[in-house]
Structure formats: C-alpha cells, structure tokens
Amino acid sequence: MASTHQQPVPQAAAHPLDPLTADEIRDVAATLRAQRGVSGGWRIASIELVEPAKDELASALADGTRSAEVICWNTADGQAFRARVDLGRLVVTRWEHLPGRQPAMTVDEWHECDEMLRQQRALIDALAARGITDMSLVLTDVWAYGEALVPPRHAGRRLGWSDVWYRDSADSNPYAHHVTGLHPVVDLNRMELLELEDSRDPEGNAGLPEVMGEYLPRLIGMPLREVSPLQISQPEGVSFTLDGRLLRWQNWQLRIGFNHREGLVLHTIGFQDGGRLRPIAHRMSFAEMIVPYRDATPDHFRRTAFDVGEWGLGFMTTSQERGCDCLGEIRYLDAVVHDSRGEPRVIRNAICIHEEDDGVGWKHVDERSGTEVRRARRLVISFHVTVANYEYLIYWRFYQDGNMECEVRATGIMVTSCFPAGRQPATGTVIDNRTYAPFHQHFIVARLDLDIDGQQNTVFACESEVLPVSAANQHGLALVARETPLRTESDGRQDYDWDSQRSWKIASTATVNGLGTRPAYKLVPGGSFPAMLDPSSPAFQRAEVIGHTLWVTPFAPEERWPCGEFPNLSLVDHGLPVWTARDRPIEDCDVVLWHVFGLHHITRPEDWPVMPVDRTSFWLKPWGFFDRNPALDVPPSPGHS
Ligand SMILES: [Cu+2]
C-alpha cells in the first residue's frame, strides 16, 4: 500500500536507531487501518521503532530497513494486539493477539474521561452537595488500577479510578483543592461512569478548607524578589557537534534516541581514547518508575503510579524553553509521539543538549610552579516530563574525566487531600489548613546495557572491609577492598550497604588496561532506599524490582520492562522476578544492569504549593578504564583579575 499523503520518507536517510518520524507514524497507522481494520472503535497505545539487535546494527545501516511495533486494542471487546509493520513495504508482518493484556493508558483517554465525568449528573450532584457548582473549575484526574484492588464486580474491564479537584479561578492551580472522599470509577473502553464513591463526612468535612495553593506570580499575593541577570555565553560556539542524532563532545560519542515509553534513550556510548573508540554502553534509559503512595486511607490506597509502563515518559514529555529550562548555547531536538488514533504529535524542544560549567575539575597549588587549576565542564542531555500534577526533570551528564551522572529532579504539585479538624492522618504531613500530603516513594529503574570495552563483562560487588587488629595491624587501621564476582542472577540481586560502602564494578574480561588490570566502570549508588513494603502488598507484588538496588541479567533483547510489558491493571510482576528465576549465568557475558534509585518522599510544608526540586542521582565512574586521570589534557582557562 502506498502512502497517500506524501512521498515515502527515503529510508536510507535514517540511522536504524533514529526514532520514528511523523510520516512513518502516519504510515504505520494507515497500514493498520487498511490491512487490519484498526480504526473506529480501536485505540493505538503505542507505535515504536523496532531497534535492530546489537549484532544487526551494521547490516540494518547498510540495507536501511525499518519496522515499527504497535500495541493496539479494540475498545468494543477490549482485545489487545501486537502488530509489526514493515516501513519499507508498508505491510503488517506480524499480528499477535494478547489475551488478558491491558495496554497502557493513553493521553486521549485521560482527556476524554475528564470531559465525560464532568457531565455526569451524579458527579454534579455530589459536588453541589459540597457547595461546588461551577463545573468549569473542576478537574478529574484518572489513575490506573492494580488488579488486586479491582472490585470483583468490575473484573475484566479497562478500569480507572479518578480524583476530583477544584480550582479557585480559571487559570489557578487545578490541584489546589482535593475534593476528598469523592472518586469516580470508570470503564475506559465504554467511557462511562460505573460508580461514584462518595464518603463525604457531613460533620467534619463541610466545604473545602481555605488553602494557599497558588504559584502564579499574580496569584501568590507577594512581591517577587529582585535578582540580577545571570547569563552564560559561548562567544565562539559550543564544543559539541550533532550530526543527525550522533553527538560528539570531548572524546565522548553517542546517539540520541527517543520513544513513547522511555522518553530519552542513549545509544552506543563510547569514548575516543588515543585513536580508539572504546564502547562503554550500548543503551541507557529509564525502564520503569514506580510511585507507591504509603497511605492506606480510601483516598489513596489505590495510588501506585507506573509512570513509564502505564503512561509513558515519551508521551508525557514537555517542551523546554531557552533561558528558562536551560541557559546558554542550546541545541534542541524535537520528539514525535502520537495520539490513540495514530496521528503524530510533535513535541518541540523535547530534548535539550548543552554544555555547563561545573566548577573546578582539578587543582594543585605548588610552592614553586604555582597554581594549576582546570575548570570542569559537562555535557547535559535532558528531557522534562509532566505526569499530571508532577514533574520529573531528567539529566544525563557527561564529564571530561570520563564520569557519567544521571540526575532526576522531582517538582510540580504534590497530591494532597483534606481531613476533618482534629483527625490528622498519620501517613502524611500537614502542609496547609486541614490539608496533608501523603508520604510516597519514587522508585526509578534505570536500564543500563553496558558494554565496557565490548560485550564480555563481569559485574563485581566492591566492598570495603576493616581488617581485625593483629600484629600486622596493631592500630586497627588496615582497610582492604574486596571484589566479589556476581556469577548468576541470584548473585546479581544486590542491595545498598552502608557498612561496607558497597558499589558495583562492571569490568571487561576481554581486555586489560596499561596497569594490567581490568578496565571497568563503577556504578556508584546515590539515591537508594529500601522498599519498606510488605511482600504481600499489591504494590510490591506488581513491582518486585524495588526490593533490590541492583539486578543483573544477561542481555536478552525482549527483556526490557522490569515490571512486565503491561503494568496497567497488573496483578504481579511479569518482568525481572520471572526472568531471573532461571538464575542464568551473568559472568563474562553481555550484562544488563537494572539500577533502582529515587526519592523517599516524606512530604514537607516547603513542598507546597509547588515543590522546589528534590534531586536524586547515580554515577557511573571510570575505574581503571583509563590508566590515569583522563582530564589531564584539559587546557587551563584564561584568568581574569
Ligand atoms: Cu514526591
């Protein structure tokens, strides 16, 4: 079938890892419409590039073939399908029924559900009973369920449950006032209200409490403080180059990918070292994000978000703006996602690339030769996502000394609810008048397909150990470093350990450095915390990944989603616990690391009405990858007096 809207995109122009273009997305949707009748009552949950396998990358580059994978479903009967579409021939090459699988939530459903609910007589009446009559100031915000929490009478449906929010005026904060105790339960396929949970407490909860929930300058009722301008200029331009989506900077080289689910994906990361491009990682991205709310009250017990698997970081990506989101000389890349009909949607300035000054990189002051100091700079590749009330700002940073850092900043509006005077819940912090923000946790799972000097790698647990006092260690000072190879997947389940300062080294077993030891990178955890969930809890059952700081698996192309491919309405985790149950060998092979980090968010008054960024990160640091400080050749900066 020929594309009717315009000439097909020349396939050879795209690198096999370049994200799908708007035209390719249109072609996929048109092909499915024509060849499988995917139209009318169907929705498309995702259209994604099929990335060539590592060993097929070279041949894919040569022959230019590309294909897309689609998850779609018929809302009439709820049946889901996986399709493959060959983008050159525009034919459906695979069509697989997925019985019992519930595709991810779509942005269209979120909007259509809000429209539908705000017209429901039951909701209008329930709000009127609380004194709310202007429905234009009401927002409903639908969340996904875990299957264990679905009432039996609604089993099998594409179910959602919703909060109801009320704002003071047309453009004031929609999340300022939680209409506590009011939760529509909806069937998203039929797009109908099934029931309205209403637990209004007529004595204690009469009316919404007065709160200050605003953040717009004209609504905060206080003058803005003064700050002088701060500008970053690079009069001679930037020191990175972008050739298509191939980025080169200060010996680093990588490709920039993007998809609907993971958002930014970094491919084929390498370091140019004395004429050799040395591989470090094949692919790095966020594979899941799990946010359990730790509040058992009726308003919050269902609230566990899977922001990657249920909603998609790519779909939630928002545009960045020069001078506001990022300062200096910026290069932006747009991203293309799609709606649930398969129409492409372009997100302008979705990915930001720029250099940042990073203070002092190294320094020494010598009596004779004077001061030698080098300023460090870093290359930052970032994207921002808005998941309804909350923002995640994601930064991958590359440094001149070979370090990589991944930082996530959480900001936006916290979920709150109200409580009757004198009945403050224990599982949150009071942040305003009769209003509290429940405790919750943000677990992020980074999928790190590392290839340190190639695919033949072993992961070692690195621990510091204090030697006992002995004749050779009379003062109890001796400290040694122990390295334990992780041989199978059960070894690969690792936990943060403060006592031993545990970290993990991913070492090449095929090459040696100039010192005769194994070139390696070390994963240095910086944002680890325990799950603190009973193993029987539905949230833990759906996300066993959060039970460990690190999981290591042998590379398998189909193993991408640590909580399973379909976390929407899931009962149990179909990902890492299932794969690793085989206890496969992970030594001396192509390994994938799954690092769990994030924020243990004990909410505080200062996080309201809009939360100052909270940060979490991890580092990947070269450890014998280089024979000496790789930033020795960074030139001094001209000084000024
Ligand atoms: Cu939080």
XYZ file of C-alpha atoms and ligand atoms in Angstrom:
642
model
C 0.000 0.000 0.000
C 1.388 3.382 -0.947
C 1.341 6.269 1.428
C -1.339 8.605 0.151
C -0.453 11.825 1.907
C 3.057 12.262 0.526
C 6.100 10.517 -0.837
C 7.562 7.833 1.438
C 10.472 9.046 3.531
C 13.778 7.918 1.994
C 14.694 5.043 4.267
C 18.424 5.299 3.743
C 18.453 8.773 5.283
C 17.556 7.485 8.736
C 20.001 5.729 11.016
C 18.494 2.430 12.209
C 18.298 3.829 15.760
C 16.722 7.164 14.813
C 13.232 7.497 16.293
C 10.191 7.156 14.065
C 9.308 10.245 12.069
C 5.833 11.767 11.864
C 5.474 10.329 8.361
C 6.473 6.878 9.497
C 3.915 7.035 12.312
C 1.220 8.073 9.819
C 2.251 5.232 7.517
C 2.007 2.689 10.340
C -1.474 3.853 11.333
C -2.646 3.900 7.704
C -1.270 0.403 7.108
C -3.049 -0.965 10.166
C -6.274 0.742 9.145
C -6.113 -0.678 5.648
C -4.846 -4.163 6.435
C -6.270 -4.930 9.894
C -9.203 -2.568 10.234
C -7.605 -0.676 13.116
C -9.919 2.350 13.095
C -13.244 3.413 14.520
C -13.501 1.874 17.966
C -9.819 0.957 18.111
C -7.119 2.738 20.015
C -3.394 2.631 19.439
C -1.479 2.562 22.711
C 1.982 2.767 21.167
C 3.887 2.902 17.913
C 7.552 2.262 18.413
C 10.626 1.744 16.279
C 11.911 -1.823 16.323
C 15.528 -1.248 17.184
C 17.922 -3.599 15.420
C 19.752 -6.013 17.681
C 23.365 -5.166 18.524
C 24.788 -7.601 16.037
C 22.347 -6.499 13.329
C 23.115 -2.800 13.591
C 25.709 -2.802 10.818
C 23.511 -4.705 8.365
C 20.490 -2.547 9.243
C 22.606 0.509 8.477
C 23.505 -0.956 5.102
C 20.063 -2.073 3.966
C 18.030 0.723 5.567
C 15.086 -1.469 6.528
C 12.988 -0.199 9.402
C 9.933 -1.539 11.098
C 7.576 -0.473 13.853
C 5.838 -2.339 16.627
C 2.334 -1.375 17.648
C 0.166 -2.205 20.622
C -3.486 -1.560 19.858
C -6.840 -2.711 21.100
C -10.464 -2.812 20.142
C -12.484 -0.888 22.716
C -15.620 -2.844 21.724
C -14.331 -6.088 23.222
C -11.135 -4.982 24.961
C -8.958 -7.386 22.956
C -5.370 -6.220 22.510
C -2.960 -6.997 19.680
C 0.701 -6.591 18.908
C 1.468 -5.699 15.306
C 4.663 -5.310 13.322
C 4.675 -3.082 10.284
C 7.467 -3.102 7.716
C 8.084 0.575 6.998
C 9.609 -0.006 3.588
C 6.904 -2.254 2.159
C 4.092 -0.919 4.367
C 2.744 -4.343 5.219
C 1.718 -5.883 8.523
C 4.268 -8.630 9.101
C 3.014 -9.775 12.490
C -0.359 -9.735 14.192
C -0.476 -11.292 17.633
C -3.487 -11.495 19.893
C -2.657 -10.604 23.527
C -5.468 -12.159 25.531
C -5.873 -10.740 29.017
C -3.335 -7.975 28.435
C -4.286 -4.404 29.184
C -2.368 -1.836 27.083
C -1.017 1.297 28.711
C -3.229 4.278 29.440
C -3.419 6.919 26.725
C -3.474 10.692 26.948
C -6.670 10.697 24.884
C -8.450 8.558 27.455
C -7.300 10.866 30.237
C -8.846 13.892 28.460
C -11.978 12.106 27.245
C -12.585 10.701 30.711
C -12.375 14.168 32.262
C -14.825 15.530 29.671
C -17.211 12.641 30.248
C -17.089 12.778 34.040
C -17.708 16.489 34.302
C -21.027 15.993 32.521
C -22.249 13.233 34.833
C -25.306 14.112 36.890
C -24.090 12.008 39.819
C -20.828 13.937 39.999
C -22.529 17.304 39.510
C -24.904 16.487 42.389
C -22.155 15.227 44.664
C -20.171 18.404 44.070
C -23.252 20.576 44.611
C -23.699 18.902 47.996
C -20.236 20.248 48.806
C -21.069 23.738 47.547
C -19.256 23.370 44.202
C -21.453 24.374 41.287
C -19.095 25.702 38.612
C -18.037 22.572 36.714
C -15.571 24.576 34.624
C -13.406 24.809 37.756
C -13.440 21.055 38.297
C -10.751 18.684 37.063
C -10.953 14.942 37.241
C -7.678 13.040 37.016
C -7.960 9.371 36.182
C -5.412 6.869 37.554
C -4.803 3.252 36.665
C -5.628 0.350 38.951
C -3.672 -2.635 40.119
C -5.739 -5.761 39.517
C -5.728 -6.833 43.154
C -7.640 -3.669 44.046
C -10.334 -4.009 41.380
C -13.736 -4.790 42.920
C -14.840 -8.239 41.678
C -17.954 -6.727 40.101
C -15.687 -4.784 37.705
C -13.208 -7.562 36.921
C -12.052 -7.709 33.312
C -12.877 -4.120 32.476
C -10.407 -1.445 31.402
C -10.889 0.246 34.723
C -9.761 3.602 36.012
C -10.395 5.498 39.208
C -10.287 9.232 39.496
C -9.672 12.064 41.867
C -11.768 15.199 41.701
C -10.032 18.562 42.040
C -11.325 22.076 42.300
C -9.570 25.305 41.386
C -10.355 28.816 42.605
C -10.408 30.505 39.202
C -9.990 29.738 35.519
C -6.205 29.610 35.483
C -5.340 28.966 39.086
C -3.768 25.717 40.267
C -6.111 22.848 39.303
C -4.569 20.711 42.053
C -5.083 23.288 44.814
C -8.169 21.682 46.358
C -8.716 17.957 46.576
C -12.377 17.052 46.767
C -11.644 14.434 49.357
C -13.819 11.362 49.572
C -15.121 11.612 46.008
C -13.816 9.088 43.464
C -15.425 8.145 40.165
C -14.715 4.613 38.972
C -14.818 4.406 35.194
C -14.804 1.923 32.347
C -12.379 3.483 29.879
C -13.429 1.318 26.936
C -17.082 2.228 27.259
C -16.044 5.624 28.584
C -18.716 5.542 31.239
C -19.031 6.175 34.931
C -19.558 2.862 36.728
C -19.889 4.202 40.208
C -19.170 7.241 42.271
C -17.546 6.570 45.608
C -18.742 9.290 47.936
C -17.629 9.196 51.539
C -18.373 12.799 52.431
C -18.199 13.405 56.135
C -21.028 15.924 56.713
C -19.737 16.873 60.146
C -16.032 17.151 59.691
C -15.615 17.923 56.038
C -18.130 20.641 55.317
C -16.725 22.696 52.462
C -13.169 22.857 51.247
C -10.615 24.252 53.666
C -9.095 27.630 52.830
C -5.617 26.965 51.483
C -2.946 28.927 49.672
C -2.389 26.598 46.727
C -1.210 29.082 44.106
C 2.138 29.569 42.391
C 1.469 32.027 39.538
C 3.126 35.398 40.400
C -0.151 37.296 40.179
C -1.885 34.835 42.468
C 0.659 34.398 45.248
C -0.068 37.736 46.862
C 3.523 38.751 47.495
C 6.065 40.845 45.600
C 8.733 38.959 43.649
C 12.259 39.293 44.972
C 14.997 41.008 42.956
C 17.760 39.106 41.178
C 20.352 40.488 38.777
C 20.735 38.944 35.313
C 22.945 35.889 35.004
C 23.911 34.903 31.501
C 26.020 32.148 30.032
C 27.746 32.956 26.762
C 29.896 30.865 24.470
C 31.128 33.543 22.035
C 32.933 31.002 19.863
C 30.096 28.483 19.920
C 29.720 25.151 21.572
C 32.324 22.387 21.640
C 29.954 19.594 20.680
C 28.784 18.538 17.252
C 25.491 16.991 16.309
C 25.483 15.057 13.070
C 21.907 13.917 12.694
C 21.462 12.357 16.121
C 25.111 11.454 16.578
C 26.582 13.607 19.306
C 30.314 14.151 19.797
C 31.845 16.079 22.673
C 35.247 15.986 24.412
C 36.055 12.411 23.350
C 32.507 11.231 24.080
C 30.335 9.903 21.306
C 26.732 8.686 21.473
C 23.435 8.594 19.612
C 20.259 10.197 20.883
C 17.086 8.156 20.701
C 13.575 8.680 21.986
C 10.393 6.667 22.256
C 6.910 6.959 23.709
C 7.648 4.872 26.793
C 11.211 5.531 27.956
C 11.458 9.064 26.587
C 15.151 9.798 26.019
C 17.286 6.786 25.133
C 21.062 6.991 24.858
C 22.608 4.586 22.374
C 26.140 3.401 21.598
C 28.031 5.469 24.136
C 31.755 5.399 23.617
C 34.893 7.315 24.456
C 37.569 8.205 21.918
C 40.792 7.198 23.625
C 44.077 7.580 21.751
C 42.620 6.805 18.354
C 40.285 4.049 19.575
C 36.558 4.476 20.087
C 36.055 2.410 23.209
C 32.497 1.201 23.900
C 31.024 1.887 27.340
C 27.289 1.349 26.956
C 25.074 0.043 24.222
C 21.877 1.594 25.568
C 20.773 3.504 28.672
C 17.264 4.613 29.580
C 14.602 4.572 32.268
C 12.669 1.319 32.040
C 10.146 1.925 34.827
C 9.141 4.361 37.511
C 7.048 3.141 40.420
C 5.396 5.561 42.817
C 3.526 3.851 45.646
C 1.640 6.169 47.988
C 2.090 4.965 51.519
C -1.299 5.955 52.812
C -3.993 3.344 53.436
C -6.939 5.755 53.538
C -9.797 5.428 50.983
C -8.454 8.377 49.010
C -5.001 6.940 48.460
C -4.869 3.159 48.818
C -5.036 2.621 45.027
C -2.471 5.282 44.278
C 0.558 3.485 42.832
C 1.753 5.031 39.601
C 3.844 3.292 36.954
C 4.807 6.402 35.042
C 6.813 4.551 32.387
C 4.657 1.448 31.913
C 1.215 2.962 32.484
C 1.620 6.389 30.894
C 4.966 6.638 29.079
C 7.674 9.213 29.707
C 7.802 9.995 25.981
C 4.089 10.768 25.805
C 4.451 12.943 28.916
C 7.486 14.885 27.653
C 7.048 18.649 27.563
C 8.836 21.363 25.592
C 11.773 23.192 27.099
C 12.463 26.878 26.675
C 15.788 28.584 26.209
C 16.758 30.845 29.095
C 14.198 29.212 31.413
C 14.731 25.472 31.372
C 18.312 25.683 30.187
C 20.778 28.500 29.952
C 23.413 29.250 27.333
C 24.025 27.855 23.870
C 21.411 25.172 23.425
C 20.655 22.647 20.743
C 17.191 21.152 20.909
C 15.778 18.062 19.306
C 12.063 17.656 18.733
C 10.331 14.390 19.549
C 7.420 12.774 17.765
C 4.800 10.753 19.592
C 1.209 10.054 18.585
C -2.344 10.050 19.819
C -4.517 6.976 20.299
C -5.694 7.183 16.658
C -2.119 7.040 15.405
C -1.873 10.728 14.436
C 1.638 12.032 15.091
C 2.188 14.790 17.635
C 5.431 16.763 17.607
C 6.898 17.856 20.931
C 9.045 20.886 20.134
C 12.344 21.200 22.012
C 11.799 17.874 23.726
C 15.481 17.113 24.231
C 17.958 19.754 25.311
C 21.693 19.458 24.694
C 24.143 21.938 26.100
C 27.396 22.438 27.970
C 27.566 23.617 31.544
C 30.378 24.996 33.605
C 30.962 22.638 36.537
C 33.332 24.463 38.846
C 36.817 23.178 39.442
C 37.759 19.918 37.757
C 41.193 19.546 39.300
C 43.681 21.786 41.086
C 47.002 21.860 42.820
C 48.993 24.713 44.335
C 52.736 24.181 44.395
C 55.257 26.402 46.109
C 57.484 26.559 43.037
C 55.332 26.080 39.960
C 52.353 27.939 41.330
C 48.705 27.126 40.850
C 47.355 24.772 38.241
C 43.599 24.701 38.081
C 41.218 23.398 35.444
C 37.612 24.278 35.125
C 35.402 21.312 34.500
C 32.538 21.326 32.129
C 29.888 18.808 31.420
C 27.609 17.980 28.548
C 24.000 17.715 29.613
C 21.287 15.899 27.700
C 17.913 16.391 29.291
C 14.188 15.974 28.938
C 11.314 17.035 31.150
C 8.120 15.132 31.767
C 4.850 16.284 33.286
C 2.749 13.459 34.652
C -0.464 15.291 35.528
C 0.404 17.061 38.807
C 4.065 16.089 38.967
C 7.224 16.881 37.017
C 10.354 14.829 36.516
C 13.367 16.580 35.008
C 15.875 14.051 33.781
C 19.506 14.911 33.132
C 22.206 12.671 31.741
C 25.576 14.361 32.241
C 28.907 13.514 30.697
C 32.137 14.829 32.161
C 35.627 15.420 30.784
C 37.112 12.991 33.304
C 35.060 10.079 31.983
C 32.291 10.262 34.585
C 28.641 9.886 33.702
C 25.916 11.071 36.022
C 22.190 10.655 35.850
C 20.173 13.107 37.909
C 16.424 13.312 38.309
C 14.730 16.334 39.782
C 11.199 15.949 41.055
C 8.998 19.021 41.166
C 5.401 20.091 40.478
C 2.358 19.807 42.696
C 2.054 17.140 45.366
C -1.081 15.071 45.722
C -2.936 16.283 48.794
C -6.241 15.650 50.472
C -8.199 17.185 53.292
C -9.041 15.901 56.730
C -11.666 16.848 59.309
C -10.376 19.116 62.063
C -8.669 17.101 64.772
C -8.359 13.965 62.655
C -4.962 14.338 61.057
C -3.818 11.147 59.284
C -0.532 9.689 60.445
C 0.678 8.835 56.937
C 1.379 12.304 55.625
C 2.462 15.810 56.546
C 0.121 18.724 57.157
C 1.046 21.304 54.533
C -1.861 23.746 54.775
C -5.143 24.272 56.559
C -6.735 20.805 57.182
C -4.719 19.586 54.199
C -1.987 16.977 54.129
C 0.323 15.444 51.555
C 0.582 11.647 51.874
C 4.015 10.052 52.094
C 5.093 8.266 48.954
C 8.163 6.932 47.207
C 9.517 7.453 43.716
C 11.423 4.381 42.537
C 13.138 4.800 39.187
C 14.585 1.822 37.361
C 17.462 2.694 35.043
C 18.178 0.007 32.476
C 21.899 0.110 31.779
C 23.039 -2.105 28.946
C 26.735 -1.553 29.494
C 29.434 -2.801 27.163
C 32.729 -1.935 28.818
C 35.321 -2.314 26.067
C 32.953 -4.743 24.390
C 30.277 -7.181 25.443
C 32.361 -9.551 27.534
C 31.823 -8.137 31.025
C 31.552 -9.306 34.637
C 29.976 -7.348 37.470
C 31.772 -7.298 40.824
C 30.366 -6.230 44.173
C 33.003 -3.912 45.663
C 33.127 -3.640 49.419
C 35.498 -2.107 51.929
C 36.481 -4.313 54.821
C 38.243 -3.468 58.050
C 40.915 -5.999 58.983
C 40.976 -7.179 62.591
C 43.640 -5.876 64.934
C 46.681 -8.126 64.678
C 50.428 -7.960 64.888
C 50.482 -6.579 61.328
C 47.601 -4.246 62.036
C 48.258 -3.141 65.567
C 46.142 0.011 65.433
C 43.180 -1.431 63.591
C 43.731 0.883 60.635
C 44.021 -1.540 57.751
C 41.234 -1.260 55.227
C 41.055 -3.540 52.226
C 38.810 -3.582 49.172
C 37.039 -6.832 48.366
C 35.675 -7.600 44.952
C 33.229 -10.444 44.564
C 32.199 -11.529 41.081
C 28.459 -11.910 40.569
C 28.158 -15.244 38.813
C 24.450 -15.836 38.398
C 21.264 -13.806 38.510
C 20.669 -14.652 42.152
C 24.083 -13.105 42.945
C 23.015 -10.206 40.753
C 20.299 -9.124 43.191
C 22.227 -6.604 45.224
C 21.316 -4.202 47.977
C 22.764 -0.940 49.089
C 25.024 -1.429 52.100
C 26.267 1.499 54.111
C 28.518 -0.559 56.370
C 30.666 -1.831 53.518
C 30.201 1.176 51.185
C 29.128 -1.292 48.518
C 29.277 -0.311 44.867
C 29.423 -2.356 41.676
C 32.144 -2.559 39.098
C 31.360 -3.613 35.550
C 34.641 -4.886 34.162
C 35.805 -6.034 30.780
C 37.042 -9.597 30.966
C 38.445 -9.488 27.446
C 40.872 -6.582 27.712
C 43.381 -5.150 30.185
C 44.453 -1.600 30.852
C 48.038 -0.340 30.886
C 48.374 -1.439 34.502
C 47.430 -4.997 33.678
C 44.060 -4.834 35.414
C 40.546 -4.952 34.009
C 39.093 -1.764 32.547
C 35.871 -1.030 34.355
C 33.151 1.428 35.207
C 31.704 1.585 38.677
C 28.036 2.110 39.437
C 28.016 4.366 42.478
C 24.553 4.484 44.042
C 23.454 7.843 45.405
C 19.705 7.612 45.793
C 18.973 4.180 47.211
C 16.419 3.364 49.866
C 14.573 0.223 50.882
C 11.111 -0.595 49.561
C 9.657 -0.777 53.084
C 6.692 -2.682 51.679
C 5.253 -5.892 52.976
C 5.967 -8.564 50.332
C 2.248 -9.367 50.219
C 1.247 -5.812 49.364
C -0.237 -5.389 45.860
C 2.208 -2.578 45.110
C 5.188 -4.830 45.862
C 3.659 -7.798 44.053
C 3.445 -5.676 40.911
C 6.948 -4.244 41.260
C 9.315 -6.701 42.896
C 12.147 -4.812 41.236
C 12.002 -2.254 44.058
C 13.095 -4.932 46.515
C 16.743 -4.515 45.428
C 19.117 -1.713 44.496
C 20.557 -3.642 41.585
C 19.605 -6.582 39.409
C 21.940 -8.017 36.794
C 20.730 -10.087 33.854
C 22.375 -11.495 30.757
C 21.329 -9.394 27.765
C 18.141 -10.640 26.131
C 16.526 -8.329 23.589
C 12.947 -8.963 24.718
C 13.731 -8.201 28.392
C 13.018 -4.501 28.558
C 10.358 -3.841 31.182
C 11.261 -4.766 34.771
C 7.635 -4.878 35.971
C 6.398 -6.530 32.809
C 5.340 -5.119 29.477
C 1.799 -4.386 30.682
C 1.782 -2.954 34.212
C -1.631 -1.350 33.644
C -4.063 -3.355 35.808
C -1.331 -5.896 36.549
C -1.577 -8.336 39.422
C 2.024 -9.474 39.650
C 5.380 -8.505 38.215
C 5.973 -10.290 34.889
C 9.462 -8.867 34.445
C 12.645 -9.254 36.458
C 11.393 -11.816 39.011
C 10.278 -14.113 36.185
C 13.400 -13.703 34.047
C 15.818 -14.069 36.928
C 14.037 -17.126 38.355
C 16.073 -19.136 35.842
C 19.211 -17.976 37.649
C 21.149 -17.671 34.400
C 24.905 -17.122 34.396
C 25.897 -13.457 34.233
C 29.647 -13.859 34.301
C 31.866 -12.967 31.395
C 28.980 -12.074 29.110
C 26.868 -9.224 27.814
C 25.235 -7.935 31.007
C 22.355 -5.560 31.654
C 22.153 -3.682 34.956
C 18.835 -2.603 36.405
C 19.515 0.095 38.982
C 16.750 1.193 41.319
C 17.115 4.679 42.773
C 14.843 7.576 43.574
C 13.282 9.635 46.313
C 11.786 8.520 49.580
C 9.373 11.399 49.811
C 8.442 12.214 53.363
C 6.464 15.272 52.387
C 7.203 18.637 53.986
C 5.472 22.017 54.208
C 8.095 23.584 51.914
C 6.982 21.248 49.105
C 3.713 23.179 48.892
C 2.101 24.766 46.880
C 4.712 23.937 44.269
C 7.631 21.757 45.183
C 11.197 23.070 44.937
C 13.144 20.432 43.019
C 14.270 17.437 45.006
C 17.186 15.578 43.472
C 18.385 12.048 43.195
C 21.155 10.579 41.102
C 23.635 7.850 40.445
C 27.071 7.916 38.894
C 28.962 5.713 36.511
C 32.638 6.365 37.164
C 35.585 5.004 35.206
C 37.540 2.581 37.359
C 40.717 1.526 35.626
C 39.032 2.228 32.306
C 41.799 4.795 31.865
C 45.379 4.399 33.021
C 45.436 7.826 34.641
C 43.352 10.973 35.054
C 41.725 11.348 31.622
C 41.254 15.079 32.186
C 44.998 15.770 32.348
C 44.861 17.315 28.872
C 42.085 19.788 29.672
C 43.599 23.213 28.933
C 43.787 25.947 31.571
C 41.183 28.694 31.314
C 42.334 32.256 30.755
C 42.214 34.027 34.113
C 40.859 37.494 34.750
C 41.690 39.838 37.556
Cu 7.205 13.016 45.688
